[in-house]
Structures are given as C-alpha cells and as structure tokens.
Tab-separated table of C-alpha atoms and ligand atoms in Angstrom:
chain	number	residue	atom	x	y	z
A	1	MET	CA	96.882	30.469	-7.669
A	2	ILE	CA	99.563	28.794	-5.300
A	3	LEU	CA	101.616	26.842	-7.624
A	4	PRO	CA	104.064	23.847	-7.135
A	5	GLY	CA	107.074	24.571	-5.284
A	6	ALA	CA	105.224	26.504	-2.764
A	7	THR	CA	105.088	25.241	0.749
A	8	LEU	CA	101.722	24.082	2.352
A	9	GLY	CA	100.966	23.572	6.158
A	10	MET	CA	99.017	21.001	7.719
A	11	LEU	CA	97.514	21.043	11.130
A	12	GLY	CA	97.577	17.463	12.189
A	13	GLY	CA	99.697	14.448	11.521
A	14	GLY	CA	97.085	11.711	11.443
A	15	GLN	CA	96.468	9.461	8.350
A	16	LEU	CA	94.252	12.119	6.602
A	17	GLY	CA	97.271	14.589	6.988
A	18	ARG	CA	99.416	11.836	5.683
A	19	MET	CA	97.361	11.392	2.480
A	20	PHE	CA	97.095	15.202	2.084
A	21	THR	CA	100.955	15.241	2.249
A	22	THR	CA	101.306	12.575	-0.326
A	23	ALA	CA	99.043	14.286	-2.887
A	24	ALA	CA	100.691	17.559	-2.409
A	25	GLN	CA	104.084	16.274	-2.791
A	26	THR	CA	103.151	14.217	-5.830
A	27	MET	CA	102.054	17.543	-7.400
A	28	GLY	CA	105.364	19.226	-6.415
A	29	TYR	CA	104.357	21.256	-3.362
A	30	LYS	CA	106.205	21.007	-0.032
A	31	VAL	CA	104.472	20.314	3.099
A	32	ILE	CA	105.182	21.326	6.796
A	33	VAL	CA	103.044	19.181	9.224
A	34	LEU	CA	102.456	20.386	12.981
A	35	ASP	CA	101.537	17.743	15.178
A	36	PRO	CA	102.616	17.205	18.820
A	37	ASP	CA	103.458	13.546	18.164
A	38	LYS	CA	106.945	12.920	17.027
A	39	ASN	CA	105.827	9.724	15.258
A	40	SER	CA	102.735	10.748	13.510
A	41	PRO	CA	101.804	9.232	10.272
A	42	ALA	CA	102.051	12.596	8.054
A	43	GLY	CA	105.006	14.213	10.148
A	44	ILE	CA	107.281	11.373	9.361
A	45	ILE	CA	106.840	11.782	5.447
A	46	ALA	CA	106.532	15.598	5.429
A	47	ASP	CA	109.240	17.814	4.230
A	48	LYS	CA	109.398	19.217	7.780
A	49	HIS	CA	107.685	18.403	10.812
A	50	ILE	CA	107.038	20.867	13.487
A	51	CYS	CA	106.633	18.742	16.684
A	52	ALA	CA	104.707	21.113	19.078
A	53	SER	CA	101.182	21.678	20.434
A	54	TYR	CA	98.265	23.535	18.495
A	55	THR	CA	98.539	26.264	20.877
A	56	ASP	CA	102.275	26.907	20.737
A	57	GLU	CA	102.601	30.584	19.184
A	58	SER	CA	106.094	30.506	18.349
A	59	ALA	CA	105.452	27.016	16.362
A	60	LEU	CA	102.496	28.545	14.787
A	61	THR	CA	104.384	31.617	13.886
A	62	GLU	CA	107.213	29.521	12.380
A	63	LEU	CA	104.509	27.555	10.303
A	64	ALA	CA	102.862	30.825	9.102
A	65	GLN	CA	106.192	32.114	8.027
A	66	HIS	CA	107.130	29.299	5.834
A	67	CYS	CA	103.628	28.282	4.292
A	68	ALA	CA	101.778	30.052	1.458
A	69	ALA	CA	98.656	28.303	2.756
A	70	ILE	CA	97.572	26.150	5.678
A	71	THR	CA	94.833	23.611	6.033
A	72	THR	CA	93.823	21.088	8.778
A	73	GLU	CA	93.008	17.382	8.975
A	74	PHE	CA	91.498	17.444	12.293
A	75	GLU	CA	88.102	19.359	13.593
A	76	ASN	CA	89.368	19.592	17.117
A	77	ILE	CA	92.037	22.158	16.288
A	78	PRO	CA	91.242	24.986	18.669
A	79	ALA	CA	89.370	27.678	16.454
A	80	SER	CA	91.677	30.382	18.213
A	81	THR	CA	94.794	28.556	16.441
A	82	LEU	CA	93.334	29.081	13.207
A	83	ALA	CA	92.367	32.622	13.823
A	84	PHE	CA	95.984	33.341	15.016
A	85	LEU	CA	97.258	31.659	11.657
A	86	GLU	CA	94.389	33.613	9.539
A	87	ASN	CA	96.257	36.936	10.743
A	88	ARG	CA	99.324	35.693	8.996
A	89	THR	CA	98.800	33.551	5.852
A	90	VAL	CA	96.028	32.032	4.007
A	91	VAL	CA	94.098	29.494	6.098
A	92	HIS	CA	91.249	27.160	4.811
A	93	PRO	CA	88.850	26.067	6.145
A	94	SER	CA	88.240	29.196	8.449
A	95	SER	CA	88.088	29.414	11.964
A	96	THR	CA	84.201	30.037	11.678
A	97	ALA	CA	83.809	26.880	9.713
A	98	LEU	CA	85.542	24.966	12.618
A	99	THR	CA	83.537	26.523	15.356
A	100	ASN	CA	80.308	25.587	13.441
A	101	THR	CA	81.532	21.799	13.266
A	102	GLN	CA	83.514	21.050	16.414
A	103	ASN	CA	80.610	20.834	18.921
A	104	ARG	CA	77.646	18.752	18.284
A	105	ASN	CA	75.160	20.899	19.677
A	106	ILE	CA	76.378	24.145	17.612
A	107	GLU	CA	76.717	21.816	14.453
A	108	LYS	CA	73.061	20.512	14.883
A	109	ASN	CA	71.701	24.058	15.368
A	110	PHE	CA	73.616	25.161	12.564
A	111	ILE	CA	72.358	22.246	10.174
A	112	ARG	CA	68.648	23.118	11.197
A	113	ALA	CA	69.339	26.883	10.469
A	114	GLN	CA	69.947	25.824	6.821
A	115	GLY	CA	66.529	23.937	6.844
A	116	ILE	CA	68.106	20.541	6.867
A	117	ALA	CA	66.754	17.751	9.085
A	118	THR	CA	68.616	16.322	12.043
A	119	VAL	CA	67.575	13.803	14.447
A	120	PRO	CA	65.551	14.890	17.364
A	121	PHE	CA	67.766	16.050	20.105
A	122	VAL	CA	68.157	18.152	23.205
A	123	SER	CA	71.336	19.792	24.390
A	124	ILE	CA	72.451	18.293	27.887
A	125	TYR	CA	74.380	20.841	30.188
A	126	ASN	CA	73.082	19.506	33.509
A	127	ARG	CA	70.817	16.960	35.371
A	128	ASP	CA	67.783	19.351	34.934
A	129	ASP	CA	68.219	19.310	31.140
A	130	ILE	CA	67.682	15.548	31.353
A	131	THR	CA	64.711	15.706	33.572
A	132	ASN	CA	63.281	18.299	31.183
A	133	SER	CA	64.243	16.266	27.950
A	134	SER	CA	61.564	13.454	28.434
A	135	ASP	CA	58.766	15.116	26.433
A	136	GLN	CA	61.068	15.648	23.453
A	137	ILE	CA	62.936	12.436	23.153
A	138	SER	CA	61.733	8.969	23.125
A	139	PHE	CA	63.763	5.709	23.890
A	140	PRO	CA	66.089	4.388	23.116
A	141	ALA	CA	68.119	7.400	22.590
A	142	ILE	CA	72.058	8.254	22.464
A	143	LEU	CA	73.911	10.220	24.954
A	144	LYS	CA	76.975	11.795	23.078
A	145	VAL	CA	79.639	14.052	24.306
A	146	ALA	CA	79.537	17.314	22.588
A	147	THR	CA	83.227	17.736	21.886
A	148	PHE	CA	86.133	15.504	21.064
A	149	GLY	CA	83.997	12.401	20.260
A	150	TYR	CA	84.953	10.335	17.466
A	151	ASP	CA	84.655	6.852	16.033
A	152	GLY	CA	81.657	6.232	18.319
A	153	LYS	CA	83.771	7.195	21.372
A	154	GLY	CA	81.942	9.151	23.982
A	155	GLN	CA	78.555	7.804	23.093
A	156	ILE	CA	76.248	5.722	25.261
A	157	VAL	CA	72.978	4.177	24.213
A	158	CYS	CA	70.226	4.738	26.855
A	159	GLU	CA	67.033	2.667	27.238
A	160	ASP	CA	65.402	4.969	29.606
A	161	LEU	CA	65.661	8.378	31.436
A	162	GLN	CA	67.524	6.718	34.472
A	163	ALA	CA	70.062	5.394	32.347
A	164	VAL	CA	70.521	8.831	30.822
A	165	TYR	CA	71.439	10.186	34.186
A	166	GLU	CA	73.821	7.383	34.536
A	167	ALA	CA	75.559	7.831	31.297
A	168	PHE	CA	75.950	11.583	31.943
A	169	GLU	CA	77.830	10.879	35.131
A	170	ALA	CA	79.816	8.052	33.120
A	171	LEU	CA	80.644	10.875	30.587
A	172	GLY	CA	82.018	13.108	33.319
A	173	GLN	CA	78.932	15.482	33.290
A	174	LYS	CA	80.487	17.156	30.281
A	175	GLU	CA	78.343	19.011	27.639
A	176	CYS	CA	76.414	16.513	25.660
A	177	VAL	CA	73.729	15.897	23.055
A	178	LEU	CA	70.982	13.561	23.807
A	179	GLU	CA	69.807	12.015	20.420
A	180	GLN	CA	66.868	9.769	19.398
A	181	ARG	CA	68.124	6.685	17.972
A	182	ILE	CA	67.007	6.237	14.428
A	183	ASP	CA	65.990	2.885	12.811
A	184	LEU	CA	68.393	3.065	9.908
A	185	GLU	CA	67.647	1.987	6.375
A	186	ARG	CA	71.191	3.044	5.562
A	187	GLU	CA	74.117	5.429	6.032
A	188	ILE	CA	75.502	7.401	3.300
A	189	SER	CA	77.719	10.391	2.973
A	190	VAL	CA	78.648	13.146	0.511
A	191	VAL	CA	82.555	14.273	0.158
A	192	LEU	CA	82.973	17.575	-1.846
A	193	ALA	CA	85.274	20.017	-2.762
A	194	ARG	CA	84.265	23.876	-2.577
A	195	GLY	CA	86.356	26.431	-4.057
A	196	LYS	CA	87.066	30.299	-3.375
A	197	ASP	CA	84.499	31.106	-6.162
A	198	GLY	CA	81.801	28.887	-4.352
A	199	GLN	CA	81.965	26.252	-7.303
A	200	ILE	CA	81.051	22.774	-5.600
A	201	THR	CA	82.444	19.348	-7.094
A	202	ALA	CA	80.768	16.566	-5.080
A	203	PHE	CA	82.346	13.065	-5.468
A	204	PRO	CA	79.718	10.074	-5.902
A	205	VAL	CA	77.507	9.378	-2.839
A	206	ALA	CA	79.186	6.745	-0.529
A	207	GLU	CA	77.301	4.091	1.214
A	208	ASN	CA	78.619	3.219	4.613
A	209	VAL	CA	78.489	0.526	7.085
A	210	HIS	CA	79.639	0.887	10.823
A	211	ILE	CA	80.363	-1.765	13.303
A	212	ASN	CA	80.364	-0.515	16.942
A	213	GLY	CA	80.213	3.283	15.884
A	214	ILE	CA	83.311	2.961	13.559
A	215	LEU	CA	83.289	2.974	9.833
A	216	HIS	CA	83.715	-0.583	8.516
A	217	SER	CA	83.019	-0.390	4.829
A	218	THR	CA	82.168	2.170	1.927
A	219	THR	CA	80.503	0.951	-1.243
A	220	VAL	CA	80.082	2.894	-4.444
A	221	PRO	CA	77.785	3.434	-6.127
A	222	SER	CA	75.402	3.194	-3.383
A	223	ASP	CA	72.223	1.421	-3.594
A	224	ALA	CA	70.053	4.366	-2.365
A	225	ALA	CA	67.555	5.508	-4.630
A	226	GLU	CA	68.933	8.039	-7.152
A	227	LYS	CA	66.516	10.878	-5.766
A	228	GLN	CA	67.785	10.142	-2.262
A	229	GLN	CA	71.367	10.472	-3.481
A	230	GLN	CA	70.586	13.793	-5.405
A	231	THR	CA	68.751	15.153	-1.998
A	232	ALA	CA	71.988	14.214	-0.133
A	233	ILE	CA	74.281	16.175	-2.330
A	234	GLU	CA	72.045	19.265	-2.627
A	235	MET	CA	71.971	19.153	1.296
A	236	ALA	CA	75.649	18.863	1.470
A	237	SER	CA	76.239	21.602	-0.826
A	238	LYS	CA	73.831	23.895	1.068
A	239	ILE	CA	75.992	23.366	4.322
A	240	ALA	CA	79.048	23.844	2.454
A	241	ALA	CA	77.773	27.105	1.210
A	242	GLY	CA	76.407	27.990	4.536
A	243	LEU	CA	79.719	27.522	6.063
A	244	ASN	CA	81.356	29.623	3.239
A	245	TYR	CA	83.612	26.519	3.360
A	246	ILE	CA	86.847	26.443	1.263
A	247	GLY	CA	88.312	22.908	0.665
A	248	THR	CA	87.254	19.227	1.147
A	249	MET	CA	84.619	18.347	3.476
A	250	ALA	CA	81.974	15.752	4.051
A	251	VAL	CA	78.501	15.354	5.502
A	252	GLU	CA	77.309	12.103	6.971
A	253	PHE	CA	73.631	11.142	6.516
A	254	PHE	CA	71.114	8.458	7.848
A	255	VAL	CA	68.339	7.234	5.474
A	256	SER	CA	65.633	6.363	8.007
A	257	ARG	CA	63.292	3.492	7.291
A	258	GLN	CA	60.647	6.121	6.193
A	259	GLY	CA	63.118	7.164	3.495
A	260	GLU	CA	64.005	10.443	5.211
A	261	ILE	CA	67.387	11.948	4.384
A	262	ILE	CA	68.804	13.161	8.037
A	263	ALA	CA	72.090	14.995	8.397
A	264	ASN	CA	74.161	13.165	11.071
A	265	GLU	CA	77.504	15.235	11.224
A	266	ILE	CA	79.709	17.394	9.247
A	267	ALA	CA	83.545	16.824	8.782
A	268	PRO	CA	85.389	19.849	7.866
A	269	ARG	CA	88.122	17.820	6.194
A	270	PRO	CA	88.460	14.743	3.851
A	271	HIS	CA	86.744	11.905	5.239
A	272	ASN	CA	87.136	8.169	5.992
A	273	SER	CA	84.157	7.405	3.516
A	274	GLY	CA	86.176	9.366	0.840
A	275	HIS	CA	89.276	7.228	0.867
A	276	TYR	CA	87.505	5.010	-2.115
A	277	THR	CA	88.390	8.279	-4.221
A	278	LEU	CA	92.146	7.217	-4.187
A	279	ASP	CA	91.762	4.433	-6.288
A	280	ALA	CA	88.308	4.600	-8.092
A	281	CYS	CA	87.918	8.538	-8.914
A	282	ALA	CA	89.508	10.634	-11.529
A	283	THR	CA	90.892	12.835	-8.646
A	284	SER	CA	91.081	11.846	-4.887
A	285	GLN	CA	89.580	13.761	-2.141
A	286	PHE	CA	93.192	14.737	-1.022
A	287	GLU	CA	94.292	16.187	-4.382
A	288	GLN	CA	91.016	18.013	-4.296
A	289	GLN	CA	91.913	19.372	-0.795
A	290	VAL	CA	95.370	20.578	-2.344
A	291	ARG	CA	93.699	22.070	-5.306
A	292	MET	CA	91.007	24.116	-3.117
A	293	LEU	CA	93.781	25.246	-0.816
A	294	CYS	CA	95.822	26.514	-3.505
A	295	GLY	CA	93.072	28.338	-5.246
A	296	LEU	CA	93.088	25.719	-8.275
A	297	PRO	CA	89.792	24.689	-9.929
A	298	ALA	CA	88.822	21.081	-8.661
A	299	GLY	CA	89.825	18.056	-10.648
A	300	SER	CA	87.156	15.719	-12.118
A	301	ALA	CA	85.113	13.788	-9.549
A	302	GLU	CA	84.120	11.001	-11.937
A	303	LEU	CA	84.075	7.504	-10.774
A	304	THR	CA	86.170	5.334	-12.663
A	305	THR	CA	85.067	1.829	-11.284
A	306	PRO	CA	82.593	0.483	-8.836
A	307	VAL	CA	84.555	0.145	-5.500
A	308	VAL	CA	84.375	-1.246	-1.926
A	309	MET	CA	86.476	0.489	0.810
A	310	ILE	CA	87.315	-1.685	3.917
A	311	ASN	CA	88.898	-0.248	7.096
A	312	LEU	CA	91.803	-1.985	8.650
A	313	LEU	CA	91.596	-1.534	12.424
A	314	GLY	CA	94.195	-2.593	14.790
A	315	ASP	CA	92.034	-5.428	15.727
A	316	VAL	CA	93.074	-7.275	12.449
A	317	TRP	CA	96.717	-7.477	13.718
A	318	GLY	CA	96.273	-9.715	16.765
A	319	ASN	CA	99.696	-10.472	17.890
A	320	SER	CA	101.584	-10.438	14.512
A	321	GLN	CA	101.351	-8.822	11.096
A	322	PRO	CA	98.205	-9.506	9.175
A	323	HIS	CA	98.739	-11.899	6.019
A	324	TRP	CA	99.379	-9.257	3.509
A	325	ASP	CA	100.265	-11.785	0.756
A	326	GLN	CA	96.633	-12.900	0.984
A	327	LEU	CA	95.647	-9.212	0.007
A	328	LEU	CA	98.487	-8.259	-2.402
A	329	ILE	CA	98.061	-11.391	-4.720
A	330	GLN	CA	94.733	-9.672	-5.781
A	331	PRO	CA	95.377	-7.433	-8.885
A	332	ASP	CA	92.412	-5.251	-8.242
A	333	ILE	CA	93.061	-4.596	-4.484
A	334	LYS	CA	94.910	-1.626	-3.448
A	335	LEU	CA	96.453	-1.453	0.148
A	336	HIS	CA	97.041	1.854	1.978
A	337	LEU	CA	98.562	1.522	5.294
A	338	TYR	CA	99.298	4.751	7.677
A	339	GLY	CA	102.635	3.907	9.074
A	340	LYS	CA	101.325	3.584	12.757
A	341	LYS	CA	103.965	1.504	14.817
A	342	GLU	CA	101.189	0.428	17.614
A	343	ALA	CA	98.161	-1.749	16.555
A	344	ARG	CA	95.667	-1.098	19.066
A	345	ALA	CA	92.057	-2.649	18.985
A	346	GLY	CA	89.681	0.336	17.127
A	347	ARG	CA	92.655	2.107	15.867
A	348	LYS	CA	92.550	2.821	12.185
A	349	MET	CA	95.935	1.476	10.814
A	350	GLY	CA	95.036	1.518	6.763
A	351	HIS	CA	92.435	0.639	4.394
A	352	TYR	CA	92.248	-1.220	1.109
A	353	ASN	CA	89.969	-0.385	-1.839
A	354	VAL	CA	88.579	-3.412	-4.040
A	355	LEU	CA	87.680	-2.474	-7.534
A	356	ALA	CA	85.319	-4.609	-9.727
A	357	ILE	CA	82.818	-4.733	-12.390
A	358	ASN	CA	80.166	-4.251	-9.701
A	359	THR	CA	79.741	-3.591	-6.143
A	360	THR	CA	78.414	-7.108	-5.579
A	361	THR	CA	81.622	-8.824	-6.827
A	362	ALA	CA	83.660	-6.088	-5.170
A	363	MET	CA	82.197	-6.906	-1.702
A	364	GLN	CA	82.379	-10.670	-2.084
A	365	LEU	CA	86.180	-10.120	-2.751
A	366	ALA	CA	86.516	-7.655	-0.050
A	367	THR	CA	85.028	-9.894	2.759
A	368	GLN	CA	86.878	-12.907	1.773
A	369	THR	CA	90.139	-10.914	1.877
A	370	PHE	CA	89.231	-9.520	5.231
A	371	SER	CA	89.089	-13.026	6.606
A	372	ALA	CA	91.963	-14.226	4.761
A	373	ILE	CA	94.383	-11.500	6.236
A	374	LYS	CA	93.347	-11.567	9.793
A	375	ALA	CA	96.413	-12.407	11.927
A	376	ASP	CA	96.374	-15.574	13.658
B	401	ADP	P1	81.242	9.879	15.410
B	401	ADP	O1	81.602	11.182	15.590
B	401	ADP	O2	81.702	9.006	16.583
B	401	ADP	O3	81.409	9.272	13.940
B	401	ADP	P2	78.299	9.506	14.910
B	401	ADP	O4	77.489	10.445	15.590
B	401	ADP	O5	78.485	9.569	13.538
B	401	ADP	O6	79.737	9.876	15.952
B	401	ADP	O7	78.112	8.236	15.471
B	401	ADP	C1	78.606	7.000	14.843
B	401	ADP	C2	77.805	5.920	14.322
B	401	ADP	O8	76.846	5.493	15.466
B	401	ADP	C3	76.900	6.386	13.360
B	401	ADP	O9	77.568	6.489	12.090
B	401	ADP	C4	75.749	5.449	13.251
B	401	ADP	O10	76.047	4.253	12.847
B	401	ADP	C5	75.592	5.307	14.819
B	401	ADP	N1	74.519	6.298	15.228
B	401	ADP	C6	74.930	7.521	15.761
B	401	ADP	N2	73.854	8.443	16.166
B	401	ADP	C7	72.855	7.682	15.856
B	401	ADP	C8	71.182	8.130	15.948
B	401	ADP	N3	71.012	9.087	16.408
B	401	ADP	N4	70.695	6.922	15.375
B	401	ADP	C9	71.095	5.793	14.883
B	401	ADP	N5	72.527	5.560	14.740
B	401	ADP	C10	73.280	6.426	15.230
B	402	MG	MG1	80.181	9.847	12.561
C-alpha cells in the first residue's frame, strides 16, 4: 500500500485531475501534475506542476522519479507515454487499457468481444467503406471521428449516404465510425472502482441527460428498471475485468425504446456523470481513484441522499459572472468551480449538486436555480 506522505502523479491538468488532486491532498498525499497548460485547473493547485508535453521524455522521467504511482484523467494520453512510465514506476490504468479505449473502433470491437451489445456500426477509413456500409447501417446515422472526440465534438448526424460522404470530408477524412442513431429511452452510466485484487465497487447507476452531445444533468437514483440497472453494472464490471483495469472508470450506456442495454463508450478515468458522488456518496469517485492507485481497499460507494448534478458550461456566463448568490443561498446545493479563467460556450466550468428528499424535488430546485444564476 502507498500511504499518506507519498507523492502521486497525475497526467492531465483538467477538472478531473483537479478533483483527484484535492481528494489526494485531503488524504495527506502530495500530487505532481503534468500538463502543457501553465494555467491548468489541476496544475494551479498541485504541490508541483510540470508544465510540459505528454511526450517530453525528460519531464516524464522527472515525474516518475518523484512519484510512487501515476494515474491519468485523460484517455488521449499517448499509450506510449504510459508505457514509458510503466518501465519506471507504478502506473494505473495501464497503457493497454488506454489503447482499448482511446479509439472508438477499437473500443467498440473490444466491448463486443466481451459479449456486450454496441450500436450497429461500421469502421470508416475511406470513401469505399462508406459505399460498402449501406447494407449494414440504416439512417439516420452518426459519423464520429475515431479519436480525440469528446462532448459531442467531431460528430455529424447524417440522414442519407450522400450526407456521410460530405461529413467524412468535413471531418478531414480521418478514421471514423459510422453508427446507427438509436431511439433512446434514456441514458445511464456506471462509475466503478476496480482494485489490484480484481475487487469491484460500483457506485449507484447514474441517469444522464445530454444537450447537444454534452452532459447537462445526472440524476441518482435513476428511474431505469432495477433489472436494467443491475445489467448495466454487470456489463461495466465485465468490461473493467476484461481491461484488467485498476482505478476508477465509467461506462456510458444507451437504454433503447425496446429496453435493450447498449454500451456506448468507456472512460478510463473518473467521469462527469460521477460528480454526484462528491456530495451524495460516502466516498467520491476521486477518493476511489486515489485508493485504487495506492492499493488501498475501496471506500463505501453508498448513496447518502438523492441528488441531481447540473453542469455549468461557459454559456451560463454571458458577459459577466453568473449570479452565484442565487445558488449559494440554497443550503442543499453544493457548488464546484474548476478555476478556469475563460468561459467559452460549451466549456465545462463547474457543476453543482442538489441534494433533496427525492429526485423530483432535487430536479425542480436544480432547474429553478439554473435559470436564476444565468448571467444577463
Ligand atoms: P462523446 O465522446 O462526445 O461523449 P458520445 O458517443 O458519448 O460522444 O456521444 C455524445 C452523446 O450523443 C451521447 O451521450 C448521446 O446523447 C448522443 N449519441 C451519440 N451516439 C448516439 C447514437 N448512436 N444514437 C443515439 N444517440 C447518440
Ligand atoms: Mg459520451
């Protein structure tokens, strides 16, 4: 076990790295963040910030020398970077886990190999693949870049085959996946922690609403049928075991109108839909990440209260600060801001958790507060 006093490494300085850093420091660990941005949310609160690219070998060597263990908050860290660090210190998740999750085609094939359903899809490398896809996909469909897409970026909805050719051009003819667009009953996700011993501790299933491909709200407990929630947890656990995963990870699922549970994507890190755990579970997903990295047993994942999490995107800012007073006067709303200077549309700036006796009440207060804080 790696115990308090030790130094932990974090690859990536975004909000997920920041919340890991806070959790680790609370428990008495030191944290070094490596991120190329000098103002990164995690870098500015870490014990030390190494401001360098993820491929800078001297920076990686320095990180490895000081850290008892290293983890990441960002699936697009080159797998070669993790492999380089793995030769020098403890690294979780592994480079193999990242390789299986950073490309949508590899990821979907991996999920299917575990016997778990994905949406019908075709890998697209060139125009011929589009021509040949017509007997496998019906429309509407979505063309997505295979790598580096997030928050709905790099995705184009296509109504017919001609639109797919055009979308492929628009996406720069990069490797893509063409997915059938599913008629959704709801979206749910499972955030879980898996330890070195293979022990899995799943948080309660989260129910998610996306707007323009970006997470807007998470509600827990979910309204999905108990059986569906169990299935999702079993599927996520199978995926975690298949990846030999160590750390906190998430799997996003679609629930189709027919009630089918379909795996959408894997996040090899804590997940936006797990931010509710910060205020509504006995242990947060970030403390869990620290615990898994350090070889400690998982903390209790028990839900302590119904909760609704709302994301705060840059859109809420307008030309000035949101009316925080309208949120902070509420005794059961917890505000989390990530310390980002510039509020751009679609940029994740923070979130808040609304705690209430049931999710209906929590959602009412969440919605009311969302309108009240919006800057003029
Ligand atoms: P990202 O990596 O940007 O999160 P996702 O593949 O999860 O990409 O897509 C973002 C959101 O877009 C999903 O949560 C869902 O709301 C919608 N979406 C994506 N793919 C599909 C699909 N095949 N059918 C229906 N909705 C989809
Ligand atoms: Mg997603």
